[in-house]
Short mmCIF file of C-alpha atoms and ligand atoms in Angstrom, two decimals:
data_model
loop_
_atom_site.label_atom_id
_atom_site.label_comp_id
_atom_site.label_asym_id
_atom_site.label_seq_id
_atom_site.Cartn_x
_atom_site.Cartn_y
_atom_site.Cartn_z
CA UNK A 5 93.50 95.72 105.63
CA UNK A 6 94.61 92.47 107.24
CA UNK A 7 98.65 91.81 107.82
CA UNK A 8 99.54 88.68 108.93
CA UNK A 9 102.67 88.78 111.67
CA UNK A 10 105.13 85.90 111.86
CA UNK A 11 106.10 85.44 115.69
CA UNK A 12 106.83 81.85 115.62
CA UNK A 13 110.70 81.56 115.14
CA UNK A 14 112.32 80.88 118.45
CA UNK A 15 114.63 83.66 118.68
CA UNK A 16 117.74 81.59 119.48
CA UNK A 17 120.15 84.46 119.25
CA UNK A 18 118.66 86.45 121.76
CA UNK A 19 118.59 83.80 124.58
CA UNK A 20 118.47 83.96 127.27
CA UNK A 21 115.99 87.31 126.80
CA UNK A 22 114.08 84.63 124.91
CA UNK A 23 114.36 81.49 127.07
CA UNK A 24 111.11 82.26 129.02
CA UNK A 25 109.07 85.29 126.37
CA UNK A 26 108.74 85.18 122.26
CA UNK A 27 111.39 87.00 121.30
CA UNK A 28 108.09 89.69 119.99
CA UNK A 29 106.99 90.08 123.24
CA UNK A 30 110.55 90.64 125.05
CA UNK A 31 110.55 94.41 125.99
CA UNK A 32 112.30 97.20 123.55
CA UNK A 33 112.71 100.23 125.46
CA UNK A 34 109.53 100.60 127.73
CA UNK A 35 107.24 98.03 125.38
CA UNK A 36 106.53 95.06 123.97
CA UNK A 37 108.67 94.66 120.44
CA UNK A 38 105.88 93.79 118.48
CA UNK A 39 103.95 96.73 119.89
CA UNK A 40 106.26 99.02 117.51
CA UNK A 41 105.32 96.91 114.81
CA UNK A 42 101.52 97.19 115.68
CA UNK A 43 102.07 100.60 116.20
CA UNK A 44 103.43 100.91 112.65
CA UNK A 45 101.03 98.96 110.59
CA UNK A 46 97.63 100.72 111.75
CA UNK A 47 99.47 103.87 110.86
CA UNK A 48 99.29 102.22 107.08
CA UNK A 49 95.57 101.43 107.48
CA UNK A 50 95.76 97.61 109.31
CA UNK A 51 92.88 97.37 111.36
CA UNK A 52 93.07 93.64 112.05
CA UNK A 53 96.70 92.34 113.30
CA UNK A 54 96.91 88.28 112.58
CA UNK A 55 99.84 86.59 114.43
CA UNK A 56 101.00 83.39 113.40
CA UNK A 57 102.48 82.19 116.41
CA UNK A 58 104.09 78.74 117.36
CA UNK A 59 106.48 79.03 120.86
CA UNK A 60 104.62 80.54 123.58
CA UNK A 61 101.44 81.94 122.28
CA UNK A 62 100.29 82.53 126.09
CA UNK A 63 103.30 85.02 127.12
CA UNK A 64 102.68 86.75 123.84
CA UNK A 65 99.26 87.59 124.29
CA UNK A 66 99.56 88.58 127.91
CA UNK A 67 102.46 90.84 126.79
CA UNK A 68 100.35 92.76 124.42
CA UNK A 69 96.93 92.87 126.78
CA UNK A 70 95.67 96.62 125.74
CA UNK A 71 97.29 97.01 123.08
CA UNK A 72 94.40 96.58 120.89
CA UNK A 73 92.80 99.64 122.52
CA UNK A 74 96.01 101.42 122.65
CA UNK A 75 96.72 101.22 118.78
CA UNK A 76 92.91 101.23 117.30
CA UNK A 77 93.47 97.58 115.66
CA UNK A 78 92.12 93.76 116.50
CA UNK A 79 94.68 91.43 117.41
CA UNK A 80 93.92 87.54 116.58
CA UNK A 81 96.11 84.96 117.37
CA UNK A 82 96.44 81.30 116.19
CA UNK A 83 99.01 79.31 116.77
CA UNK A 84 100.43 76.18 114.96
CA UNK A 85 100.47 73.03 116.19
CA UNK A 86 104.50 72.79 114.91
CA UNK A 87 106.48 75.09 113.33
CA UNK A 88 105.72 75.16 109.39
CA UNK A 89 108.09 77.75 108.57
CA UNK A 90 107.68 81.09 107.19
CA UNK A 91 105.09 80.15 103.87
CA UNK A 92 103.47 77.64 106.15
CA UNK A 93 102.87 79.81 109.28
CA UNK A 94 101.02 82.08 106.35
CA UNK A 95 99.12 79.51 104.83
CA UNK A 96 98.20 78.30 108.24
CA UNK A 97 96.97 81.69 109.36
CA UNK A 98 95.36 82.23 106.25
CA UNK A 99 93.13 78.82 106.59
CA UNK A 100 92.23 79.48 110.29
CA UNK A 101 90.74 83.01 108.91
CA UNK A 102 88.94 81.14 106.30
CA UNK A 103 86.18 83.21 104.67
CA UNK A 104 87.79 86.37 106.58
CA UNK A 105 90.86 86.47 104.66
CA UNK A 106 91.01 89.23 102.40
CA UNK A 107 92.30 88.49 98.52
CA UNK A 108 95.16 91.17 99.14
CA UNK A 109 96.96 91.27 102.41
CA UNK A 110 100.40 92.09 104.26
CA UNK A 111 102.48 89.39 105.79
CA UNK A 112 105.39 90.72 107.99
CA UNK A 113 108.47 89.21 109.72
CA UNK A 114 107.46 89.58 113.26
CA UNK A 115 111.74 90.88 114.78
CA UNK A 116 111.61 94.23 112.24
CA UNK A 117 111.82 97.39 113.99
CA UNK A 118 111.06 99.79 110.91
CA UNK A 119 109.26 102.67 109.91
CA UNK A 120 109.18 102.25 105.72
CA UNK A 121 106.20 103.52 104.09
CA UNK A 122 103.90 100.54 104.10
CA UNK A 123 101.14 102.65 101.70
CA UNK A 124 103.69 103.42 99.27
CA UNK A 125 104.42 98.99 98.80
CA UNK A 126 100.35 98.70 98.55
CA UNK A 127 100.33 101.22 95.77
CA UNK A 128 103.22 99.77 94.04
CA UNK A 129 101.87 96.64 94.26
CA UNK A 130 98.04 97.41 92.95
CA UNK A 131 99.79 99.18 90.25
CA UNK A 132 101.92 97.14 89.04
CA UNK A 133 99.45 94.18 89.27
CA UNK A 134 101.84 91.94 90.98
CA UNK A 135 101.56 88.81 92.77
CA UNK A 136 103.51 89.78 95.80
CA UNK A 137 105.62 92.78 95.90
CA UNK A 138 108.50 93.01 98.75
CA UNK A 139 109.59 95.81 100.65
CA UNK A 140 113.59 96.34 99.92
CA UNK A 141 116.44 98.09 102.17
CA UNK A 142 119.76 98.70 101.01
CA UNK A 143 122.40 97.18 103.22
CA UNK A 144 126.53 97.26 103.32
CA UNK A 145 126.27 93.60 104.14
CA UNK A 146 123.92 91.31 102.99
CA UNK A 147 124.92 87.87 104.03
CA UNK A 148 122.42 86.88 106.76
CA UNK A 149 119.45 88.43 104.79
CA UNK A 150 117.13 87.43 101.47
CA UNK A 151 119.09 89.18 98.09
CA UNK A 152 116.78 90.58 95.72
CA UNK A 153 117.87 91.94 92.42
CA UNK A 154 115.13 93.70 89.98
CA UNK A 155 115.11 95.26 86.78
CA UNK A 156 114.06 98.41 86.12
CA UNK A 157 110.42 98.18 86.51
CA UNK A 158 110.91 96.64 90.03
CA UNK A 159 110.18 92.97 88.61
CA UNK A 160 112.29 90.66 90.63
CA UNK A 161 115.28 88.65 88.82
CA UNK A 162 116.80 87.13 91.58
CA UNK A 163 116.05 86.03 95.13
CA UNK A 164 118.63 84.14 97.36
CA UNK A 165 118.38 83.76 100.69
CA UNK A 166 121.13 84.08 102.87
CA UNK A 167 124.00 83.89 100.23
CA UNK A 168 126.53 84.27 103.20
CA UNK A 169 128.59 86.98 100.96
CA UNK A 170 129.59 90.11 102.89
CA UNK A 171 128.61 92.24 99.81
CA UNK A 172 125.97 94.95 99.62
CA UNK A 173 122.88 94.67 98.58
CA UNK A 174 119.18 95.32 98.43
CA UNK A 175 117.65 92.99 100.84
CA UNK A 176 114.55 91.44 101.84
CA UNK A 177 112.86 94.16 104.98
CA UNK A 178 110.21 91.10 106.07
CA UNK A 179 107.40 92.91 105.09
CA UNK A 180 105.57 91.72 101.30
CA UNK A 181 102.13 92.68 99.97
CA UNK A 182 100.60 89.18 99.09
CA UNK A 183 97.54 88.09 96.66
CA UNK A 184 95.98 85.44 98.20
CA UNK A 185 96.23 82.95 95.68
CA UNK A 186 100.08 83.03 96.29
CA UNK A 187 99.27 80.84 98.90
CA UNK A 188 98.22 78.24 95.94
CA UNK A 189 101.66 77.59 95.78
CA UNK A 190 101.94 76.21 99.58
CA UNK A 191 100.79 73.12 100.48
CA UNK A 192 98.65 73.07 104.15
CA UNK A 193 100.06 71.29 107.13
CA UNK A 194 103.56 71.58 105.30
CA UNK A 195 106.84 73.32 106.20
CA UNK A 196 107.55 75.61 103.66
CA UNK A 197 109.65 78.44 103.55
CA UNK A 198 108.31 81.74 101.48
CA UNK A 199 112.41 82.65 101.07
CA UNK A 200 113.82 79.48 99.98
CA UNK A 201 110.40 78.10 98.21
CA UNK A 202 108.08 80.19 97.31
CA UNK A 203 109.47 83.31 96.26
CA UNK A 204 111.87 82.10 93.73
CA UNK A 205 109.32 80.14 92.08
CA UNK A 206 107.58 83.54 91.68
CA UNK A 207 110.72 85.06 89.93
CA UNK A 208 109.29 86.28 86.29
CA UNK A 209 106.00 85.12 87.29
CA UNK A 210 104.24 88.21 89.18
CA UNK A 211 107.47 89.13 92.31
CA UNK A 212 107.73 92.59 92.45
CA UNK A 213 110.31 94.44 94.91
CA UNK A 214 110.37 98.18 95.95
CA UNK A 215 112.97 99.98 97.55
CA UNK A 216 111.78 102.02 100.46
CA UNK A 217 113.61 104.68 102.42
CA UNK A 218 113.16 105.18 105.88
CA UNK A 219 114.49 103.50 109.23
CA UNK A 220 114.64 99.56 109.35
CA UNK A 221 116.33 96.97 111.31
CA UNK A 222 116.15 92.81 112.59
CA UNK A 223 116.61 92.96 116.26
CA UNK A 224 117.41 89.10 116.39
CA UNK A 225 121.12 89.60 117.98
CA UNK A 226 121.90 91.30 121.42
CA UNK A 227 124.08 93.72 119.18
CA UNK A 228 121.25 95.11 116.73
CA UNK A 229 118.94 95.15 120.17
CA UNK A 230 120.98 97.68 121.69
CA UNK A 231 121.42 99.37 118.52
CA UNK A 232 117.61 99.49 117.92
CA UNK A 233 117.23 100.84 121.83
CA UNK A 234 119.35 103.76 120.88
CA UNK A 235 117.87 104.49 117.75
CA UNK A 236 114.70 104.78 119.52
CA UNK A 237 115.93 106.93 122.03
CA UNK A 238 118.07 109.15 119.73
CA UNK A 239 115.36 109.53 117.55
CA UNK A 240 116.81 107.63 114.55
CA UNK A 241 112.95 105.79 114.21
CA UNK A 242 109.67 107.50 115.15
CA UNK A 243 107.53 105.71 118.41
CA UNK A 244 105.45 106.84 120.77
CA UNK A 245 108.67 106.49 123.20
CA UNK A 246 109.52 110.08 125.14
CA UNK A 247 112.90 109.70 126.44
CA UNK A 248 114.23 111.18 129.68
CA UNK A 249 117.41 112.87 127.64
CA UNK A 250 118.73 111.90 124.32
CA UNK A 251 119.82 108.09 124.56
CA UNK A 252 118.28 108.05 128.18
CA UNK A 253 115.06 106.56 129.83
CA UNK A 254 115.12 106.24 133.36
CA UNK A 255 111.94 104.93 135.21
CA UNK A 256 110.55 107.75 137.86
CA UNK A 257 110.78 104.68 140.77
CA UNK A 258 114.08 103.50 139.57
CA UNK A 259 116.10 104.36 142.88
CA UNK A 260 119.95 105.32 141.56
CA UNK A 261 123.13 106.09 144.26
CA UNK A 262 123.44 109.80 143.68
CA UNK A 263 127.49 107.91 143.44
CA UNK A 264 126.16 105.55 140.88
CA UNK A 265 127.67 106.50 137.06
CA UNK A 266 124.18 106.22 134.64
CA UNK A 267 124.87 106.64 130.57
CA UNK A 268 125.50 108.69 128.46
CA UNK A 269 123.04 105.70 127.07
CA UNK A 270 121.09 103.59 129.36
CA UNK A 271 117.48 102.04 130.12
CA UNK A 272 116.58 102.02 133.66
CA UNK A 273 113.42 100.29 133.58
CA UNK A 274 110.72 100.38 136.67
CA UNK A 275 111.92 99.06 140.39
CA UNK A 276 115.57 99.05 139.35
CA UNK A 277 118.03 99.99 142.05
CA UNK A 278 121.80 101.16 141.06
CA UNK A 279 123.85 101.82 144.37
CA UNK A 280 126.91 103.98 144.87
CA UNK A 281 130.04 102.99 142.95
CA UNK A 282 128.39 101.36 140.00
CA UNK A 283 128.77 102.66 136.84
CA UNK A 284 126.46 101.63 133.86
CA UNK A 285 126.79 102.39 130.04
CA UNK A 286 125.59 101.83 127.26
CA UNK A 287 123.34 98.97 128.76
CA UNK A 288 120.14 98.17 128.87
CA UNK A 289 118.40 96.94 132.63
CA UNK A 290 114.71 95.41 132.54
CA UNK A 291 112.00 96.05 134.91
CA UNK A 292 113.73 94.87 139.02
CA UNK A 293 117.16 94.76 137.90
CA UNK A 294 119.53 95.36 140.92
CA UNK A 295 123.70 96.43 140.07
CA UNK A 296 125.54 96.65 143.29
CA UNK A 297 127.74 99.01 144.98
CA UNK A 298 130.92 99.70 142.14
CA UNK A 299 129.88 97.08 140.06
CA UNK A 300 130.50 98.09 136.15
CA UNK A 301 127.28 96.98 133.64
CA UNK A 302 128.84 97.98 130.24
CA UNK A 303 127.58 97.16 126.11
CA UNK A 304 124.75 94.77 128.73
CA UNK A 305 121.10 93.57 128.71
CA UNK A 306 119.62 92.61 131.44
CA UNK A 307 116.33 90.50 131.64
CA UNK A 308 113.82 91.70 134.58
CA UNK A 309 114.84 90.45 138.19
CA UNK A 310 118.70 90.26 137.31
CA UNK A 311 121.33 91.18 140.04
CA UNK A 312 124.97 92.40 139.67
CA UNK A 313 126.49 91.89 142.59
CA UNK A 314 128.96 94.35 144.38
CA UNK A 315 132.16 94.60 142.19
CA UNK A 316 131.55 92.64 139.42
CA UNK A 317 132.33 93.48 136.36
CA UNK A 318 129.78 93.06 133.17
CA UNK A 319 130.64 93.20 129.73
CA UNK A 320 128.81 92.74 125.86
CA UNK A 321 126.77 90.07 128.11
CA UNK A 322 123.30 88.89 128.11
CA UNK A 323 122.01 88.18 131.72
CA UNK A 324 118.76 85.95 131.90
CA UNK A 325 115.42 86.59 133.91
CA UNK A 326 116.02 86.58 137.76
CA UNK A 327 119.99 85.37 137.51
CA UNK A 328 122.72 86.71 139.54
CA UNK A 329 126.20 87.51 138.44
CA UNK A 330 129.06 86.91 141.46
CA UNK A 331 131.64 89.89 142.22
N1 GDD B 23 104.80 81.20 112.97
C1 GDD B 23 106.05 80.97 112.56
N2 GDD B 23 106.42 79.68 112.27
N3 GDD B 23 106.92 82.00 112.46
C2 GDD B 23 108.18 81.74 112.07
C3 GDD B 23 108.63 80.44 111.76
C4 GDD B 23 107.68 79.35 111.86
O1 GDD B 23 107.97 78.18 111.62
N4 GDD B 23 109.94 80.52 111.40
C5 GDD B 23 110.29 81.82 111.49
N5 GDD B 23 109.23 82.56 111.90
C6 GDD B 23 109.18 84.02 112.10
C7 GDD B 23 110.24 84.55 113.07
O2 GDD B 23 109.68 84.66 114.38
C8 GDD B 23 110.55 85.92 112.51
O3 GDD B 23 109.64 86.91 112.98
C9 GDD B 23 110.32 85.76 111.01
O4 GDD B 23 109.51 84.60 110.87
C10 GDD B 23 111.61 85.60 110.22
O5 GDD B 23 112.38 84.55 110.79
P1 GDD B 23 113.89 84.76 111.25
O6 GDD B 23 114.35 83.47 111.82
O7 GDD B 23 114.03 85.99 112.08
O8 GDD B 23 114.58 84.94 109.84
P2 GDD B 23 115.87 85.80 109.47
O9 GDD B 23 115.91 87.07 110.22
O10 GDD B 23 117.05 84.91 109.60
O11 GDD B 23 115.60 86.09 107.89
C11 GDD B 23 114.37 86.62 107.45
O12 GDD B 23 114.29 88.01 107.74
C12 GDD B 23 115.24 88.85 107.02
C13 GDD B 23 114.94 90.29 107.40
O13 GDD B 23 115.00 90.45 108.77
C14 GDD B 23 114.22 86.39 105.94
O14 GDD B 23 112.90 86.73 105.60
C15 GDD B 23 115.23 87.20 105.13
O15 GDD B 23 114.99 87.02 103.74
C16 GDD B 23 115.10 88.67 105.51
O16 GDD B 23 116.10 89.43 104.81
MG1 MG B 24 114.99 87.84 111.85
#
């Protein structure tokens, strides 16, 4: 089974963790994001990973080097020569495989941490006989996602994307079982959306949705990042992570003031130093990050090589690669 990964959207919210890495390749935990989503779809029998890539193709593939090996599945990249939006980036991917393409496949949004039953959408979708069939998660608020409504049978009836309406709502997870003559309906070399183009015109003409239980969430703002770093650590969403403690992973060289405050959540990532005074909470520190003597890192990411110096005070802020924030 091929699944074809979309990891070409710029990841705008997330800057400045995304200024200089594809917001799939920016580290969640101890790893690569998109490992977890590797990670996930060999465990639903993907042996070939396609990404569709358009920013950065170089930083993503040097982020996942052994990865392959690691999760039992071929990686191929190929990346667009401008962004052609979510149907395009398929289509795109889909041409450069050529004879390799299978006729059924999975295409996934690239920023989903999630552990939904995969297997259980391929079976719904063979028997149902559907065109394309789309994982669903209930959510209290559905304004920044895709809306599905189905009837009974799980045929779609509606899809709007982004409706901007705080209601709940079944919602669209980012991952779809595809036939490959959906991709009929997008034109190559074209931007085209599968959420605002393609799907709707497939409404009563072979969509299909299915609910799936199980963990899922978009990391695309700092806010649902931390949230998804905790839910790792906590357990919330099975990986191959092993925490220190409960909502704790500190690196074994990570060198911490024995004065220092650390958690009750926190990363600590590899040649991190914390010195006496500081206190740091629910944060999360990337490989080299340095937090000086009673500084306070709280609700924080910080990309590799940042520095809090002495006595500053850090809070529900996103500090890029290498920068240094005054005391
Ligand atoms: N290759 C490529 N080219 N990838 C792209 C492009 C493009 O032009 N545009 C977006 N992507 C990738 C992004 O990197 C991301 O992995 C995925 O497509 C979805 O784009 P986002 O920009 O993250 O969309 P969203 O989160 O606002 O909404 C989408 O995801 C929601 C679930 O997380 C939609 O699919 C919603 O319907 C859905 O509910
Ligand atoms: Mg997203």
């Amino acid at each position: 089974m091929q699944a074809i990964v979309l990891v070409g959207g710029e990841g705008t919210r997330l800057r400045p963790l995304t200024a200089d890495v594809p917001k799939p390749a920016v580290t969640l935990v101890d790893r690569p994001f998109l490992a977890y989503a590797i990670e996930w779809l060999a465990a639903h029998g993907v042996t070939e990973v396609v990404l569709a890539c358009g920013f950065l193709p170089d930083a993503l593939r040097e982020a996942l080097a052994g990865e392959e090996e690691r999760a039992g599945v071929a990686i191929t990249y190929y990346a667009e020569p401008e962004p052609l939006g979510t149907a395009g980036a398929i289509r795109f991917a889909a041409d450069s495989l050529g004879d390799r393409l299978e006729d059924r496949f999975l295409a996934l949004n690239g920023d989903v941490l999630a552990d939904l039953d995969l297997s259980a959408l391929l079976r719904a979708h063979e028997e149902r006989g559907a065109r394309a069939t789309i994982a669903l998660h209930p959510v209290a608020d559905s304004a920044a996602y895709g809306l599905v409504s189905c009837d009974e049978e799980g045929a779609v009836l509606e899809f709007r994307e982004k409706t901007g309406e705080p209601v709940p709502g079944r919602i669209n997870a980012g991952a779809y079982v595809l036939e490959r003559d959906v991709l009929d309906l997008v034109p190559a070399g074209k931007a085209v959306s599968i959420e605002r183009e393609v799907f709707p015109r497939l409404v009563g003409d072979g969509l299909h949705g299915l609910v799936l239980e199980g963990y899922w969430m978009d990391i695309g703002t700092p806010e649902r990042y931390l949230q998804a770093s905790w839910d790792i650590l906590e357990g919330r969403v099975e990986t191959r992570v092993e925490p220190t403690t409960a909502g704790m992973l500190v690196a074994a060289d990570a060198v911490i003031a024995e004065e220092a405050s650390v958690g009750p959540r926190a990363i600590v990532s590899p040649g991190c130093r914390i010195e006496a005074g500081a206190e740091v909470a629910d944060s999360v520190l990337l490989d080299g990050c340095t937090v000086g003597r009673d500084a306070l890192v709280s609700g924080s990411i910080l990309a590799p090589g940042a520095e809090v110096e002495a006595g500053a005070a850090l809070r529900n802020a996103v500090v890029g690669r290498d920068e240094r924030v005054p005391g």
